[in-house]
Short mmCIF file of C-alpha atoms in Angstrom, two decimals:
data_model
loop_
_atom_site.label_atom_id
_atom_site.label_comp_id
_atom_site.label_asym_id
_atom_site.label_seq_id
_atom_site.Cartn_x
_atom_site.Cartn_y
_atom_site.Cartn_z
CA MET A 30 10.68 117.46 -118.98
CA ALA A 31 12.33 114.72 -117.63
CA GLN A 32 15.68 115.11 -115.61
CA PRO A 33 18.46 114.54 -117.89
CA THR A 34 20.72 111.26 -117.03
CA VAL A 35 23.97 112.92 -116.67
CA VAL A 36 23.96 116.28 -114.98
CA LEU A 37 26.91 118.75 -114.40
CA ALA A 38 26.52 121.29 -111.65
CA THR A 39 28.72 124.34 -111.66
CA ALA A 40 28.89 127.56 -109.04
CA SER A 41 30.19 130.78 -110.02
CA TYR A 42 31.23 134.12 -108.42
CA ASP A 43 28.23 135.43 -110.27
CA HIS A 44 26.06 134.13 -107.43
CA THR A 45 24.40 131.38 -109.48
CA ILE A 46 24.48 127.46 -109.69
CA ARG A 47 24.10 126.17 -113.03
CA PHE A 48 22.85 122.62 -113.85
CA TRP A 49 23.71 121.47 -117.53
CA GLU A 50 22.87 118.30 -119.47
CA ALA A 51 26.45 117.06 -119.41
CA GLU A 52 26.38 115.48 -123.00
CA ASN A 53 24.95 118.38 -125.05
CA GLY A 54 25.94 121.31 -122.72
CA ARG A 55 22.51 122.74 -122.54
CA CYS A 56 21.86 124.66 -119.14
CA PHE A 57 18.41 123.80 -118.13
CA ARG A 58 18.33 125.18 -114.38
CA THR A 59 19.77 128.13 -112.73
CA ILE A 60 19.58 128.87 -108.87
CA GLN A 61 20.16 132.17 -107.74
CA TYR A 62 22.46 132.39 -104.58
CA PRO A 63 22.59 136.08 -103.69
CA GLU A 64 24.27 135.81 -100.06
CA SER A 65 27.72 134.73 -101.05
CA GLN A 66 29.76 133.04 -103.42
CA VAL A 67 29.82 129.33 -103.57
CA ASN A 68 33.04 127.62 -102.63
CA ARG A 69 32.15 124.08 -103.27
CA LEU A 70 29.49 121.72 -104.57
CA GLU A 71 29.05 118.23 -103.33
CA LEU A 72 26.11 115.79 -104.11
CA THR A 73 24.61 113.60 -101.37
CA PRO A 74 25.53 109.83 -102.10
CA ASP A 75 21.77 109.07 -103.27
CA LYS A 76 22.34 111.85 -105.85
CA ARG A 77 18.89 113.57 -104.65
CA TYR A 78 20.36 116.76 -103.15
CA ILE A 79 23.51 118.98 -103.62
CA ALA A 80 25.13 120.92 -100.81
CA ALA A 81 26.56 124.44 -101.72
CA ALA A 82 29.17 125.73 -99.38
CA GLY A 83 29.02 129.49 -99.10
CA ASN A 84 30.03 132.38 -96.49
CA PRO A 85 29.12 131.33 -93.73
CA HIS A 86 26.46 128.83 -94.46
CA ILE A 87 25.81 125.35 -96.38
CA ARG A 88 22.59 125.27 -98.19
CA LEU A 89 21.12 121.83 -99.56
CA PHE A 90 19.15 122.02 -102.69
CA ASP A 91 16.74 119.22 -104.32
CA ILE A 92 18.21 118.17 -107.47
CA ASN A 93 14.86 117.10 -108.97
CA SER A 94 13.03 120.08 -108.03
CA ASN A 95 12.42 123.59 -109.61
CA SER A 96 12.14 125.43 -106.33
CA PRO A 97 14.83 127.96 -105.75
CA GLN A 98 14.67 127.80 -102.28
CA PRO A 99 16.98 125.19 -100.26
CA VAL A 100 15.58 122.40 -98.34
CA MET A 101 17.77 122.96 -95.47
CA SER A 102 20.37 125.31 -94.19
CA TYR A 103 23.32 124.73 -91.81
CA ASP A 104 24.34 128.04 -90.32
CA SER A 105 27.12 127.47 -87.30
CA HIS A 106 30.40 128.39 -89.34
CA THR A 107 31.49 132.20 -89.02
CA ASN A 108 33.42 132.43 -92.39
CA ASN A 109 33.71 130.70 -95.66
CA VAL A 110 33.00 127.19 -95.84
CA MET A 111 35.69 125.60 -98.09
CA ALA A 112 34.82 121.79 -98.11
CA VAL A 113 31.74 119.97 -97.88
CA GLY A 114 31.01 116.13 -97.99
CA PHE A 115 29.08 113.21 -96.92
CA GLN A 116 29.34 109.94 -95.14
CA CYS A 117 28.79 107.14 -97.50
CA ASP A 118 25.15 106.19 -96.41
CA GLY A 119 24.19 109.95 -96.50
CA LYS A 120 23.63 110.01 -92.76
CA TRP A 121 25.76 112.79 -91.96
CA MET A 122 27.68 115.74 -93.55
CA TYR A 123 31.07 117.35 -92.81
CA SER A 124 32.52 120.76 -93.50
CA GLY A 125 35.59 122.86 -93.26
CA SER A 126 35.85 126.45 -93.04
CA GLU A 127 38.17 129.41 -93.05
CA ASP A 128 36.83 130.04 -89.43
CA GLY A 129 39.41 127.33 -88.44
CA THR A 130 36.73 124.63 -87.67
CA VAL A 131 35.87 121.26 -89.03
CA LYS A 132 32.18 120.32 -88.24
CA ILE A 133 29.77 117.12 -88.25
CA TRP A 134 26.23 117.68 -89.04
CA ASP A 135 23.32 115.48 -89.05
CA LEU A 136 21.52 116.01 -92.06
CA ARG A 137 18.12 115.83 -90.57
CA ALA A 138 18.82 118.80 -88.00
CA PRO A 139 19.94 122.16 -88.23
CA GLY A 140 22.54 122.46 -85.76
CA CYS A 141 26.19 121.26 -85.78
CA GLN A 142 26.45 117.83 -83.93
CA ARG A 143 30.51 118.04 -83.49
CA GLU A 144 33.27 120.50 -83.98
CA TYR A 145 37.04 120.00 -84.26
CA GLU A 146 39.36 123.01 -84.04
CA SER A 147 42.24 123.34 -86.38
CA ARG A 148 43.70 126.72 -85.15
CA ALA A 149 44.22 127.83 -88.77
CA ALA A 150 41.79 128.41 -91.87
CA VAL A 151 40.61 125.20 -93.20
CA ASN A 152 40.85 124.87 -97.08
CA THR A 153 40.13 121.29 -97.51
CA VAL A 154 38.44 118.24 -95.70
CA ILE A 155 38.05 114.36 -97.00
CA LEU A 156 36.47 111.39 -95.58
CA HIS A 157 38.75 108.58 -95.40
CA PRO A 158 36.86 105.51 -97.15
CA ASN A 159 36.89 103.71 -93.69
CA GLN A 160 34.24 106.11 -92.88
CA THR A 161 35.68 106.84 -89.52
CA GLU A 162 38.29 109.52 -90.03
CA LEU A 163 38.55 113.19 -91.32
CA ILE A 164 41.43 114.51 -92.88
CA SER A 165 41.88 118.28 -92.93
CA GLY A 166 44.37 120.67 -94.45
CA ASP A 167 44.70 124.36 -93.37
CA GLN A 168 46.26 127.44 -94.29
CA ASN A 169 49.42 127.13 -92.07
CA GLY A 170 50.37 123.71 -93.71
CA ASN A 171 48.93 121.45 -91.14
CA ILE A 172 47.27 118.00 -92.07
CA ARG A 173 45.26 116.45 -89.26
CA VAL A 174 43.40 113.20 -88.95
CA TRP A 175 40.21 113.54 -86.93
CA ASP A 176 39.48 110.09 -85.43
CA LEU A 177 35.56 109.94 -85.13
CA THR A 178 35.57 107.08 -82.92
CA ALA A 179 37.92 108.41 -80.22
CA ASN A 180 36.56 112.03 -81.03
CA SER A 181 39.87 113.41 -81.12
CA CYS A 182 42.93 114.35 -83.36
CA SER A 183 45.07 111.16 -83.97
CA CYS A 184 47.82 112.25 -86.36
CA GLU A 185 49.38 115.60 -87.44
CA LEU A 186 51.53 116.04 -90.39
CA VAL A 187 53.10 119.16 -91.76
CA PRO A 188 54.83 118.75 -95.23
CA GLU A 189 55.91 122.34 -95.59
CA VAL A 190 55.44 124.78 -92.83
CA ASP A 191 53.57 127.83 -93.39
CA THR A 192 52.62 126.70 -97.02
CA ALA A 193 48.77 126.37 -97.27
CA VAL A 194 47.50 122.78 -98.07
CA ARG A 195 44.71 123.69 -100.84
CA SER A 196 43.58 120.12 -101.44
CA LEU A 197 43.40 116.66 -100.19
CA THR A 198 42.41 113.53 -101.99
CA VAL A 199 42.28 109.80 -100.98
CA MET A 200 42.38 106.63 -103.10
CA TRP A 201 38.84 105.08 -103.37
CA ASP A 202 40.41 101.91 -101.38
CA GLY A 203 42.22 104.14 -98.80
CA SER A 204 45.46 103.08 -99.79
CA LEU A 205 46.92 106.61 -100.80
CA VAL A 206 46.28 110.11 -99.80
CA VAL A 207 47.71 113.17 -101.64
CA ALA A 208 48.02 116.72 -100.33
CA ALA A 209 48.50 119.55 -102.71
CA ASN A 210 50.08 122.96 -101.61
CA ASN A 211 50.31 126.42 -102.75
CA ARG A 212 53.89 125.78 -104.04
CA GLY A 213 52.50 123.32 -106.90
CA THR A 214 53.77 120.24 -104.85
CA CYS A 215 52.11 117.10 -104.15
CA TYR A 216 52.80 115.08 -101.04
CA VAL A 217 51.76 111.22 -101.29
CA TRP A 218 51.55 108.84 -98.39
CA ARG A 219 50.77 105.09 -98.43
CA LEU A 220 48.86 103.07 -96.23
CA LEU A 221 51.00 100.37 -94.67
CA ARG A 222 49.67 96.76 -95.33
CA GLY A 223 47.29 95.08 -93.13
CA THR A 224 46.18 98.55 -91.59
CA GLN A 225 43.05 100.49 -92.08
CA THR A 226 43.64 103.98 -90.27
CA MET A 227 45.66 107.04 -91.18
CA THR A 228 47.98 106.54 -88.20
CA ASN A 229 49.85 103.93 -90.17
CA PHE A 230 50.79 105.73 -93.34
CA GLU A 231 54.39 106.28 -94.79
CA PRO A 232 55.73 109.01 -96.91
CA LEU A 233 55.61 107.71 -100.54
CA HIS A 234 56.40 110.59 -103.10
CA LYS A 235 57.06 114.17 -103.54
CA LEU A 236 55.75 115.41 -106.79
CA GLN A 237 56.53 118.86 -108.16
CA ALA A 238 53.42 119.21 -110.34
CA HIS A 239 53.22 122.83 -111.30
CA ASP A 240 55.07 126.00 -110.98
CA GLY A 241 51.85 127.85 -109.67
CA TYR A 242 49.22 126.94 -107.04
CA ILE A 243 47.79 123.80 -107.09
CA LEU A 244 43.97 124.50 -106.47
CA LYS A 245 42.46 121.03 -106.51
CA CYS A 246 43.84 117.52 -106.69
CA ALA A 247 41.77 114.42 -107.37
CA LEU A 248 42.57 110.62 -107.56
CA SER A 249 40.58 108.38 -110.02
CA PRO A 250 37.63 106.19 -109.16
CA GLU A 251 37.42 102.49 -108.69
CA MET A 252 36.08 102.15 -112.42
CA CYS A 253 39.38 103.25 -113.61
CA GLU A 254 41.36 100.08 -112.33
CA PRO A 255 43.79 98.74 -112.96
CA ASN A 256 45.10 102.33 -114.09
CA ARG A 257 45.40 104.95 -111.25
CA TYR A 258 45.48 108.41 -111.92
CA LEU A 259 46.06 111.85 -110.28
CA ALA A 260 44.62 114.90 -111.45
CA THR A 261 46.06 118.30 -110.43
CA ALA A 262 44.42 121.79 -111.48
CA SER A 263 46.47 124.88 -111.04
CA SER A 264 46.84 128.66 -111.40
CA ASP A 265 48.83 128.18 -114.45
CA ASN A 266 45.70 127.38 -116.47
CA THR A 267 46.15 123.78 -116.81
CA VAL A 268 45.33 120.22 -115.33
CA LYS A 269 47.84 117.63 -115.38
CA ILE A 270 46.98 114.02 -115.44
CA TRP A 271 49.64 111.82 -113.45
CA ASN A 272 49.86 107.95 -113.83
CA VAL A 273 50.24 107.01 -109.88
CA ASP A 274 52.36 104.14 -110.89
CA GLY A 275 55.74 106.00 -110.70
CA PHE A 276 53.96 109.65 -110.83
CA THR A 277 54.74 110.16 -114.53
CA LEU A 278 52.85 112.67 -116.60
CA GLU A 279 50.25 111.13 -118.80
CA ASN A 280 48.77 114.33 -120.22
CA THR A 281 48.36 118.02 -119.76
CA LEU A 282 44.92 119.32 -120.47
CA VAL A 283 45.42 122.71 -122.15
CA GLY A 284 42.42 125.05 -123.18
CA HIS A 285 41.55 127.23 -120.13
CA GLN A 286 42.62 130.86 -120.20
CA ARG A 287 42.75 131.47 -116.45
CA TRP A 288 43.16 129.78 -112.91
CA VAL A 289 41.42 126.02 -112.89
CA TRP A 290 39.86 125.82 -109.76
CA ASP A 291 38.16 122.45 -109.83
CA CYS A 292 38.70 119.27 -111.44
CA LEU A 293 36.78 115.76 -111.09
CA PHE A 294 36.80 112.29 -112.74
CA SER A 295 33.61 111.06 -114.22
CA THR A 296 32.25 107.77 -112.42
CA ASP A 297 33.36 105.54 -115.35
CA GLY A 298 37.03 107.16 -115.01
CA LEU A 299 36.98 108.09 -118.83
CA PHE A 300 36.40 111.79 -118.60
CA VAL A 301 37.51 114.63 -116.35
CA VAL A 302 35.43 117.80 -115.62
CA THR A 303 37.20 121.13 -115.00
CA ALA A 304 36.20 124.62 -113.78
CA SER A 305 37.98 127.76 -114.38
CA SER A 306 38.07 131.49 -113.53
CA ASP A 307 37.87 131.80 -117.57
CA THR A 308 33.88 131.42 -116.80
CA THR A 309 33.76 128.20 -118.60
CA ALA A 310 33.61 124.39 -117.41
CA ARG A 311 34.91 122.03 -119.73
CA LEU A 312 34.70 118.00 -120.44
CA TRP A 313 37.94 116.24 -121.30
CA SER A 314 38.52 112.61 -122.63
CA LEU A 315 41.03 111.00 -120.38
CA ALA A 316 42.37 108.86 -123.02
CA ASP A 317 43.78 111.46 -124.99
CA GLY A 318 43.57 114.62 -123.08
CA GLU A 319 41.22 116.20 -125.82
CA GLU A 320 38.40 118.61 -125.05
CA VAL A 321 35.10 117.06 -125.48
CA LYS A 322 32.46 119.95 -124.46
CA VAL A 323 32.72 123.57 -123.27
CA TYR A 324 29.86 124.62 -120.75
CA LYS A 325 29.46 128.46 -121.24
CA GLY A 326 26.85 130.93 -119.52
CA HIS A 327 28.30 132.10 -116.31
CA GLN A 328 29.26 135.67 -116.10
CA LYS A 329 32.20 135.10 -113.67
CA ALA A 330 34.66 132.53 -112.45
CA ILE A 331 33.65 129.38 -112.11
CA VAL A 332 35.24 127.79 -108.90
CA CYS A 333 33.46 124.63 -108.53
CA CYS A 334 31.70 121.91 -109.96
CA ALA A 335 29.69 118.34 -109.08
CA LEU A 336 28.85 115.60 -111.62
CA ASN A 337 25.98 113.26 -111.48
CA ASP A 338 26.63 110.75 -113.79
CA GLY A 339 25.54 107.38 -112.52
CA ASN A 340 27.23 104.92 -114.48
CA GLY A 341 29.42 107.46 -116.35
CA LEU A 342 29.19 109.37 -119.57
CA SER A 343 28.82 107.95 -123.15
CA SER A 344 31.39 109.36 -125.53
#
């Protein structure tokens, strides 16, 4: 059977990764992941592989294969891996863990190439679009910028002392960085004109987005332009969509029955995908905030998802 054109991947505390035909909701492949839960899923830039961040390892699976075995395993973390992502050409991978480290990996080799010490459990790591800076957020409330060229920490921000930074997101053009924390607050920084590095940011906005934890925040992709949105997923069972121009509330996505752990935009910027403790993932229309599709099949909380949608979904 031919591979579906739009694939949604979800991972759950039931120790499985499921692959769905996003447009009709059919689950067509399940990978057993017995060693641990999966904390994060991320596709390689060429969409050929998917990385599953577990405890304490990262496994890389071939998306187009039916093999249940990973093609590569990365094994030098010593605790939950909470963040994973890729350089834009797929030459290397980065990760962040509750062991307090941020690591860089050559995808073709099993060993870790570089390691940075955050001195607290790392919850989130993102790669700036300039491809030369990693930004990490940890359990103690620290945000650190790791300059990969200088191989050192170039900047530290502490928006709220001892308040865990749960999620970081950066605008596709590098102009904004948002940090979301355990108190439901988003902090926004703006890149100063004419600069290309995180050391030249200024505080732009503080948004009290939710009363509960924010578990994930995501900025809209380039195809959304000229509209720019921020999505925030929370322990209050909702996802909120904010217009970045003034940070006004555009929509509240209501339907999940329990915590919403993950949210992401489709490539075309027309849809949002969410993953929840209520054992479902959902597809929402960004235009009206209405639920389009529910993905059911997991037995326990779904905590992360990834979407391979090429040029976007059709409605």
